[in-house]
């Protein structure tokens, strides 16, 4: 098995679970796989396809991706085809003929094909060994990406009762999981659930204040690396891209309002690394297989945690460290409310409101972000600290908040529990705009030394410590809990975390996985781009960044050592070995480095 893995995919080892999954499939078991984006799902059906005698049929909704996947497989020496609406009738006939001849191991199709009688008839003539349903959550109405087309997949079990089926997804709650298994009629499926944890993603939440300056800092940190910036509206994407271009960056924008041609062009520019940054609405990303995105920024917090996790999942698919930054401002809730309030069905509306509360809760939480997300998806998290989120990366400095807590509680109490955070802060800071009779309270203007942001964070801490209760709804008000009333009677020492400084987090260097040679890496990237452009495929089809970094670290000088690089298999060695070795050897010779 390992020899095949190296020869065809160029990898030294299976990732956790891959081998168990592959063995289950090879025993003709129906199999269900839940694995995070970038976890290595594709290999779980591509590898068995090599071992099976017949054809492996893969159903995927991601039409835009099929060509790339098939190109990747071909670059690895595996015969694969795809059939979807982007092909002409004659192309399809040609391909079907080749498949019929038994020359093909893997066939990708879009789900709508399976509703066509002619295609079903064609399938019936084939020797199918395995059916893989990718993005399987699309079959469930409970999922967030339901696709009516997926309904026709129910027929597969009836048409091919004996062919093993594997369903794969990255996002599924228990309910969706059961729904998938039912709808596809999987028989006693073996279920593999790998952790949702994406260790290489840094999860950062930042205050949405001077956010453009912060974004510029973040981009500086990721010089020459690919970045997605998600904006809330189409207009914002255009402004963001425009502002960045003004600063000398190569940027494009992307949203559903653009005509097909422009949308495709802008997407292509980003995928081919011609531009560094794409400013997009969430219309961008589905069906994009780009492994070297180093940072995903959300200018406005998204509307669900599921959506957020999927969007940031587009970062770091090559396994290298990447930053995910969410800019949070409580005021942005109004933007979401506007759309949620337009939902007519009451049940759906309430459901969406609940989802929104959860993501706000995430953003306002003062404990480890990763732990929060993993718990949200029903996973235990053994570590207290992940060391890769803004909370864990901030050194905790406590300060004695007894006095200020007393003032905040008194202020909430005196104003009757009818006001929200911002108003309470105004009173504490002695702002003229508060109601006249509130100016008579002793707390009026008592905390002038703290900034609004600091006071906000202190109040948040006190909410988290259950001293203050924040009501739900559109205009949340603050009131005191029993614990706070007790405290006002007999004060005890309250210690909370000092409001944190975000700048430190921005500049914190992400730990690199390998200390590779930057100049050689750039040269190899240029070579990769040249080859990719000649072949009209995305760069990752040639080699991933992780492979190039290994080359720029180990300096392989002959075919034997080149083959040791992760991601180099027999076919890639043959196709690209010579040209890459030439660049490496030249570089090593010029600099007098030791060869690998
Ligand atoms: P998913 O479909 O789960 O999002 P992919 O199948 O696209 O993930 O794999 C993500 C990345 O991991 C790809 O760049 C792939 O080449 C790489 N990969 C998969 N399996 C292995 C492995 N065993 N060793 C090294 N890299 C792997
Ligand atoms: Zn953490």
XYZ file of C-alpha atoms and ligand atoms in Angstrom:
624
model
C 0.000 0.000 0.000
C 2.755 2.411 0.933
C 4.572 1.745 -2.313
C 1.475 2.596 -4.285
C 1.005 5.728 -2.202
C 4.501 6.909 -2.999
C 4.470 5.900 -6.642
C 1.140 7.502 -7.530
C 0.656 10.295 -5.035
C 4.212 10.941 -3.921
C 3.385 10.766 -0.210
C 5.484 8.915 2.325
C 2.760 8.181 4.855
C -0.976 7.919 5.116
C -2.588 10.587 7.202
C -4.402 9.512 10.378
C -7.496 7.517 9.423
C -6.777 7.349 5.708
C -5.460 3.798 5.878
C -8.356 2.523 8.015
C -10.834 4.173 5.700
C -9.185 2.761 2.593
C -9.164 -0.724 4.061
C -12.826 -0.462 4.928
C -13.648 0.574 1.380
C -11.489 -2.153 -0.126
C -13.560 -4.662 1.820
C -16.609 -3.386 -0.062
C -17.994 -1.728 3.060
C -20.341 1.203 2.810
C -18.444 3.990 4.511
C -19.205 7.421 5.918
C -16.395 9.940 6.339
C -16.477 13.189 8.248
C -13.155 14.944 7.916
C -12.252 18.626 7.940
C -11.340 20.480 4.781
C -7.765 19.742 3.894
C -7.856 16.528 5.895
C -7.218 14.415 2.838
C -10.613 13.058 1.878
C -9.912 12.723 -1.846
C -7.228 10.117 -1.278
C -9.777 7.952 0.558
C -11.584 7.172 -2.698
C -8.799 7.840 -5.196
C -6.529 5.261 -3.638
C -9.071 2.403 -3.602
C -9.838 3.283 -7.222
C -6.308 2.181 -8.087
C -6.815 -1.197 -6.456
C -10.304 -1.933 -7.769
C -10.726 -3.568 -11.155
C -13.716 -1.536 -12.251
C -14.537 2.146 -12.362
C -14.833 4.470 -9.382
C -17.662 6.959 -9.848
C -17.411 10.216 -7.941
C -20.350 12.540 -7.567
C -19.373 16.097 -6.794
C -21.329 19.367 -7.008
C -18.157 21.307 -7.638
C -18.122 21.479 -11.396
C -15.456 24.168 -11.449
C -13.166 21.844 -9.561
C -13.517 18.678 -11.580
C -11.108 19.601 -14.308
C -8.402 20.482 -11.777
C -8.897 17.263 -9.900
C -8.760 15.224 -13.063
C -5.655 17.148 -14.189
C -4.051 16.432 -10.807
C -4.781 12.741 -11.130
C -3.442 12.645 -14.664
C -0.287 14.468 -13.538
C 0.117 11.590 -11.098
C -0.301 9.015 -13.822
C -3.861 7.951 -12.952
C -6.398 7.756 -15.752
C -9.373 9.904 -14.861
C -12.184 11.744 -16.650
C -15.024 14.073 -15.803
C -18.430 14.625 -17.337
C -20.359 17.810 -16.677
C -22.187 20.619 -18.403
C -18.973 22.392 -19.366
C -18.304 19.741 -22.015
C -19.812 19.525 -25.483
C -21.985 16.638 -26.578
C -19.238 15.156 -28.743
C -16.674 15.448 -25.931
C -19.020 13.517 -23.701
C -19.556 10.787 -26.284
C -15.783 10.468 -26.691
C -15.227 10.211 -22.983
C -18.023 7.720 -22.542
C -16.480 5.581 -25.225
C -13.089 5.622 -23.506
C -14.703 4.700 -20.216
C -16.672 1.946 -21.881
C -13.393 0.516 -23.174
C -12.296 0.224 -19.546
C -9.387 2.632 -19.890
C -10.482 4.874 -17.048
C -10.131 4.328 -13.321
C -11.947 7.375 -12.003
C -14.925 9.322 -13.319
C -16.203 12.571 -11.823
C -19.786 13.598 -12.551
C -22.134 16.317 -11.347
C -25.273 15.151 -9.546
C -27.693 16.361 -12.203
C -26.314 13.752 -14.611
C -27.922 11.062 -12.500
C -31.351 12.438 -13.270
C -30.798 11.807 -16.983
C -32.076 8.511 -18.310
C -29.467 8.301 -21.039
C -26.688 8.675 -18.512
C -28.219 6.132 -16.189
C -28.396 3.696 -19.078
C -24.739 4.317 -19.814
C -23.789 3.717 -16.192
C -25.644 0.432 -16.232
C -23.294 -0.844 -18.935
C -20.209 -0.288 -16.779
C -18.355 -2.358 -14.269
C -18.603 -0.080 -11.231
C -16.410 -0.879 -8.246
C -17.093 2.087 -6.013
C -19.425 5.064 -5.774
C -18.194 8.080 -3.838
C -20.522 10.935 -2.927
C -18.455 14.012 -2.159
C -19.877 17.001 -0.246
C -22.541 14.571 0.903
C -24.195 17.124 3.204
C -25.714 18.668 0.069
C -28.283 15.867 0.116
C -29.705 17.005 3.434
C -32.181 19.794 3.880
C -30.792 20.185 7.391
C -27.397 21.062 5.993
C -26.501 24.585 5.040
C -25.917 23.807 1.387
C -28.865 21.697 0.365
C -28.970 20.957 -3.354
C -32.125 19.545 -4.885
C -29.966 17.825 -7.520
C -28.611 15.560 -4.855
C -32.030 14.005 -4.456
C -31.503 11.882 -7.550
C -28.615 10.140 -5.818
C -31.158 8.036 -3.980
C -31.468 5.997 -7.162
C -27.869 4.909 -6.979
C -28.554 2.349 -4.296
C -31.424 0.924 -6.300
C -29.417 0.833 -9.515
C -26.296 -0.614 -7.917
C -27.317 -2.581 -4.851
C -23.987 -4.392 -4.635
C -21.511 -1.590 -5.276
C -19.994 -0.131 -2.101
C -20.741 3.488 -1.482
C -18.755 6.083 0.394
C -20.175 9.426 1.536
C -17.799 12.249 2.416
C -18.298 15.631 4.019
C -16.456 18.211 6.073
C -19.438 19.705 7.805
C -22.118 17.656 9.400
C -23.969 17.768 12.641
C -25.324 14.494 13.966
C -28.700 15.197 12.425
C -27.213 15.804 8.979
C -25.026 12.750 9.330
C -27.992 10.477 9.992
C -29.906 12.087 7.182
C -27.094 11.413 4.709
C -26.882 7.756 5.729
C -30.647 7.354 5.406
C -31.068 9.118 2.126
C -28.246 7.244 0.439
C -29.439 3.998 2.104
C -25.935 3.160 3.230
C -25.863 -0.420 4.524
C -24.313 -0.784 7.999
C -21.862 1.903 7.086
C -18.526 2.084 8.822
C -18.363 5.575 10.202
C -15.142 7.537 10.419
C -15.212 10.852 12.172
C -11.959 12.668 12.384
C -11.488 15.734 14.501
C -12.651 19.002 12.989
C -9.571 20.589 14.431
C -7.385 22.358 11.902
C -4.189 22.719 13.835
C -2.445 24.861 11.255
C -5.061 27.621 11.398
C -4.524 30.500 13.796
C -7.931 31.725 14.934
C -7.962 35.431 15.656
C -10.780 37.783 16.559
C -10.003 41.482 16.473
C -11.904 44.586 17.294
C -13.346 46.243 14.250
C -11.756 49.591 14.794
C -9.244 51.110 12.419
C -9.675 47.801 10.705
C -8.197 48.899 7.392
C -4.923 49.803 9.114
C -4.925 46.456 10.831
C -5.580 44.736 7.518
C -2.582 46.516 5.990
C -0.426 45.292 8.884
C -1.700 41.773 8.400
C -0.992 41.869 4.682
C 2.541 43.064 5.409
C 3.040 40.022 7.558
C 1.992 37.875 4.592
C 4.162 39.431 1.947
C 3.643 37.799 -1.455
C 1.225 35.287 -0.006
C -2.330 34.643 -1.074
C -5.112 36.269 0.923
C -8.912 36.153 0.813
C -10.780 39.095 2.337
C -14.471 38.420 2.879
C -16.683 41.505 2.868
C -20.320 41.791 3.773
C -21.598 43.498 0.643
C -20.722 43.673 -3.026
C -19.897 47.343 -2.701
C -17.504 46.678 0.117
C -15.558 44.164 -1.973
C -15.077 46.780 -4.675
C -13.985 49.414 -2.202
C -11.599 47.047 -0.444
C -9.944 45.940 -3.685
C -9.752 49.575 -4.840
C -8.172 50.763 -1.592
C -5.611 47.977 -1.706
C -4.727 48.664 -5.318
C -4.195 52.292 -4.341
C -1.635 51.083 -1.816
C 0.188 49.193 -4.521
C -1.170 45.712 -3.918
C -2.393 43.417 -6.634
C -6.024 42.812 -5.762
C -9.312 41.921 -7.445
C -12.895 41.740 -6.232
C -15.486 39.033 -6.656
C -19.227 38.881 -6.079
C -22.355 37.384 -7.567
C -23.305 40.676 -9.230
C -20.453 40.517 -11.715
C -21.012 39.085 -15.144
C -19.793 35.546 -15.711
C -16.781 36.617 -17.664
C -15.395 39.066 -15.092
C -16.139 36.732 -12.240
C -14.282 33.915 -13.920
C -11.407 36.166 -14.859
C -10.943 37.550 -11.347
C -11.187 34.123 -9.819
C -8.645 32.795 -12.270
C -6.220 35.645 -11.525
C -6.316 34.729 -7.877
C -6.089 30.985 -8.366
C -3.108 31.375 -10.632
C -1.347 33.663 -8.133
C -1.422 36.585 -10.578
C -2.940 38.733 -7.857
C -2.213 38.460 -4.169
C -5.573 39.384 -2.734
C -9.194 38.719 -3.574
C -11.855 40.784 -1.817
C -15.060 38.804 -2.083
C -18.508 38.138 -0.768
C -19.161 34.621 0.443
C -20.173 33.800 -3.129
C -16.466 33.123 -3.549
C -14.889 29.931 -2.398
C -17.307 27.107 -3.006
C -15.602 24.883 -5.491
C -12.236 26.548 -5.192
C -9.412 24.149 -4.593
C -6.471 26.326 -3.806
C -3.982 25.006 -1.366
C -1.767 28.023 -0.671
C -4.168 30.566 0.846
C -2.243 31.921 3.839
C -4.855 34.189 5.352
C -8.632 34.591 5.369
C -10.002 37.836 6.761
C -13.652 38.501 7.592
C -14.344 42.229 7.702
C -17.762 41.556 9.198
C -18.552 38.540 11.339
C -20.433 35.867 9.354
C -23.934 34.662 10.110
C -23.216 31.173 11.432
C -20.328 29.293 13.000
C -20.753 26.551 10.403
C -20.334 29.084 7.625
C -17.363 30.670 9.337
C -15.584 27.382 9.778
C -16.153 26.487 6.188
C -14.908 29.845 4.922
C -11.737 29.824 6.988
C -11.305 26.208 5.926
C -10.108 27.613 2.622
C -6.918 28.712 4.330
C -3.948 26.408 4.695
C -5.179 23.398 2.799
C -1.544 22.494 2.196
C -1.166 22.037 5.925
C 1.081 25.072 6.417
C 0.364 27.651 9.097
C -2.232 30.246 8.133
C -4.074 33.116 9.807
C -7.850 33.478 10.074
C -8.881 36.898 11.271
C -12.406 37.964 12.114
C -13.123 41.636 12.732
C -15.844 41.917 15.282
C -18.093 44.808 16.179
C -21.348 44.316 18.036
C -22.934 46.973 15.813
C -22.584 44.701 12.778
C -25.381 42.556 14.145
C -27.776 45.053 12.586
C -26.531 44.163 9.112
C -27.479 40.547 9.670
C -30.746 41.412 11.389
C -31.851 43.311 8.335
C -31.728 40.138 6.259
C -32.949 37.780 8.934
C -36.009 39.932 9.548
C -36.978 39.516 5.927
C -37.299 35.746 6.287
C -41.002 35.005 6.177
C -41.064 31.565 7.698
C -41.029 32.121 11.428
C -39.275 28.897 12.278
C -36.436 29.573 9.873
C -36.184 33.140 11.110
C -35.857 32.098 14.729
C -33.374 29.408 13.754
C -31.194 31.971 11.990
C -31.388 34.307 14.950
C -30.176 31.519 17.181
C -27.270 30.835 14.819
C -26.361 34.502 14.893
C -26.342 34.527 18.692
C -23.899 31.625 18.652
C -21.350 33.352 16.453
C -21.636 36.528 18.535
C -21.062 34.397 21.573
C -17.962 32.978 19.905
C -16.618 36.425 19.089
C -17.267 37.723 22.587
C -15.949 34.660 24.360
C -12.852 35.118 26.474
C -11.728 31.513 26.393
C -9.834 29.546 23.744
C -11.437 29.954 20.293
C -10.487 26.501 19.133
C -11.970 24.875 22.171
C -15.149 26.828 21.587
C -15.450 25.669 17.994
C -14.594 22.069 18.707
C -17.127 21.956 21.508
C -19.648 23.549 19.201
C -19.214 20.679 16.769
C -19.600 18.229 19.599
C -15.957 17.406 20.140
C -14.153 17.194 23.405
C -11.011 19.223 23.546
C -8.384 17.934 25.893
C -6.016 20.898 25.876
C -6.877 23.978 27.857
C -4.740 26.117 25.569
C -4.242 25.778 21.829
C -1.503 28.397 21.529
C -2.869 29.401 18.151
C -5.776 31.717 18.901
C -5.832 35.324 20.041
C -6.912 34.331 23.513
C -4.202 31.718 24.037
C -1.545 33.874 22.380
C -2.188 36.796 24.687
C -0.219 36.742 27.834
C -2.727 36.900 30.612
C -2.141 39.818 32.898
C -4.607 40.117 35.682
C -5.543 43.336 37.368
C -7.535 44.087 40.446
C -10.956 45.074 39.165
C -12.735 45.244 42.490
C -13.221 48.999 42.459
C -14.203 49.338 38.832
C -16.570 46.387 39.088
C -18.241 48.084 41.992
C -18.726 51.237 39.936
C -20.029 49.358 36.910
C -22.505 47.369 39.015
C -23.693 50.511 40.762
C -24.166 52.241 37.436
C -26.243 49.369 36.064
C -28.237 49.232 39.270
C -28.868 52.981 39.503
C -30.042 53.234 35.889
C -32.508 50.460 36.582
C -31.161 47.720 34.308
C -32.779 49.321 31.260
C -29.626 50.165 29.299
C -27.018 48.529 27.110
C -23.231 48.474 27.294
C -22.645 51.659 25.317
C -24.962 53.727 27.461
C -23.483 52.441 30.706
C -20.056 53.403 29.399
C -21.303 56.899 28.554
C -22.503 57.396 32.112
C -19.280 56.063 33.571
C -17.275 58.403 31.371
C -19.465 61.393 32.115
C -20.730 62.044 28.581
C -23.104 64.989 28.192
C -25.499 62.999 26.010
C -26.841 60.863 28.877
C -30.170 61.588 30.499
C -30.076 64.551 32.880
C -31.087 62.688 35.978
C -28.323 60.140 35.380
C -25.821 62.955 35.715
C -26.656 63.243 39.375
C -25.464 59.709 40.214
C -22.109 59.352 41.915
C -20.943 57.050 39.093
C -21.347 59.792 36.474
C -17.893 60.460 35.063
C -16.193 58.249 37.622
C -14.153 56.148 35.147
C -12.691 58.743 32.798
C -9.270 57.064 32.685
C -10.423 53.998 30.816
C -11.062 54.042 27.075
C -14.432 52.913 25.740
C -12.855 49.738 24.405
C -11.262 48.886 27.704
C -14.526 49.412 29.547
C -16.286 47.229 26.992
C -13.849 44.452 27.561
C -14.117 44.716 31.316
C -17.898 44.536 31.104
C -17.553 41.503 28.850
C -15.338 39.821 31.418
C -17.902 40.548 34.109
C -20.595 39.021 31.907
C -18.428 35.949 31.453
C -17.951 35.746 35.216
C -21.734 35.795 35.702
C -21.885 39.111 37.506
C -23.770 40.805 34.714
C -26.528 39.398 32.580
C -26.952 40.587 29.021
C -30.466 40.224 27.639
C -31.088 38.774 24.203
C -32.852 40.556 21.380
C -32.050 43.502 19.183
C -31.134 45.966 21.922
C -29.564 43.913 24.687
C -29.619 45.501 28.124
C -27.405 44.799 31.090
C -28.694 43.786 34.493
C -27.135 42.460 37.677
C -27.132 38.830 38.674
C -27.567 37.565 42.202
C -23.805 37.177 42.373
C -23.306 40.907 41.713
C -25.872 41.893 44.313
C -24.105 39.747 46.830
C -20.869 41.439 45.863
C -22.376 44.893 46.351
C -23.400 43.867 49.877
C -20.036 42.353 50.756
C -17.360 43.102 48.192
C -14.686 40.474 47.536
C -11.615 40.855 45.366
C -12.353 40.484 41.644
C -9.414 39.889 39.337
C -9.853 39.956 35.593
C -7.669 39.983 32.548
C -6.239 43.284 31.424
C -7.741 44.462 28.159
C -5.500 43.021 25.466
C -3.328 44.782 22.944
C -4.052 43.571 19.468
C -0.967 44.919 17.748
C 1.175 42.345 19.462
C -0.929 39.548 18.030
C -0.735 40.911 14.516
C 3.023 41.026 14.458
C 3.501 37.709 16.198
C 5.331 35.706 13.602
C 3.705 32.455 12.638
C 6.096 29.651 13.301
C 7.286 28.266 9.992
C 7.267 24.545 9.596
C 10.629 24.417 7.852
C 13.370 26.992 7.752
C 13.688 26.714 3.987
C 15.718 28.891 1.635
C 13.480 31.790 0.650
C 15.267 32.665 -2.554
C 15.268 29.144 -3.933
C 11.641 28.760 -2.908
C 10.770 31.836 -4.962
C 12.660 30.481 -7.956
C 10.870 27.147 -7.687
C 7.555 28.940 -7.464
C 8.361 30.845 -10.642
C 9.261 27.616 -12.406
C 6.069 25.975 -11.179
C 4.024 28.885 -12.446
C 5.660 28.728 -15.856
C 4.903 25.021 -16.205
C 1.370 25.427 -14.860
C 0.644 28.221 -17.330
C 1.992 26.200 -20.239
C -0.291 23.351 -19.332
C -3.153 25.639 -18.394
C -3.618 24.071 -14.967
C -3.464 25.619 -11.490
C -0.035 25.590 -9.849
C -0.926 23.015 -7.196
C -1.461 20.413 -9.905
C 2.300 20.569 -10.497
C 3.465 20.677 -6.851
C 2.063 22.038 -3.595
C 3.871 24.722 -1.597
C 4.806 22.150 1.008
C 6.723 20.159 -1.615
C 8.545 23.264 -2.884
C 9.500 24.214 0.665
C 10.977 20.767 1.207
C 12.986 21.149 -2.005
C 14.249 24.526 -0.805
C 15.234 22.935 2.488
C 16.788 19.599 1.510
C 18.306 20.712 -1.857
C 17.802 17.329 -3.578
C 20.402 17.052 -6.334
C 19.527 13.838 -8.166
C 16.469 11.824 -9.076
C 16.801 9.571 -6.113
C 16.796 12.341 -3.541
C 14.167 14.264 -5.505
C 11.830 11.298 -5.194
C 12.162 11.516 -1.423
C 10.370 14.869 -1.402
C 6.798 14.600 -0.155
C 4.460 15.020 -3.113
C 6.863 13.614 -5.718
C 5.667 10.328 -7.174
C 6.881 8.302 -10.164
C 4.940 10.269 -12.765
C 5.850 13.681 -11.407
C 9.471 12.649 -11.173
C 9.371 11.771 -14.859
C 7.479 14.881 -15.934
C 9.111 17.538 -13.785
C 12.195 16.021 -12.154
C 14.714 17.278 -14.688
C 13.564 20.889 -14.821
C 13.259 21.273 -11.069
C 16.593 19.556 -10.440
C 18.228 21.897 -12.901
C 17.059 24.972 -11.004
C 18.040 23.473 -7.653
C 21.482 22.370 -8.811
C 22.208 25.695 -10.443
C 21.243 27.518 -7.294
C 23.212 25.209 -5.059
C 26.257 25.505 -7.380
C 26.130 29.292 -7.478
C 25.999 29.528 -3.725
C 28.295 26.682 -2.847
C 25.719 25.006 -0.585
C 25.838 21.434 0.484
C 23.711 19.165 -1.672
C 20.975 16.931 -0.373
P -10.171 17.467 1.542
O -10.837 16.925 0.312
O -10.414 16.650 2.758
O -10.436 18.917 1.772
P -7.780 16.997 0.060
O -8.094 15.623 -0.339
O -7.933 18.080 -0.951
O -8.604 17.385 1.353
O -6.303 17.015 0.662
C -5.762 18.175 1.235
C -4.269 18.253 1.014
O -3.605 17.212 1.704
C -3.896 18.109 -0.442
O -2.943 19.096 -0.738
C -3.322 16.711 -0.517
O -2.382 16.635 -1.535
C -2.716 16.530 0.854
N -2.641 15.114 1.299
C -3.643 14.217 1.341
N -3.221 13.031 1.833
C -1.898 13.184 2.125
C -0.880 12.336 2.667
N -1.134 11.071 3.020
N 0.363 12.849 2.818
C 0.629 14.127 2.477
N -0.270 14.983 1.956
C -1.530 14.532 1.786
Zn -6.751 28.850 21.951
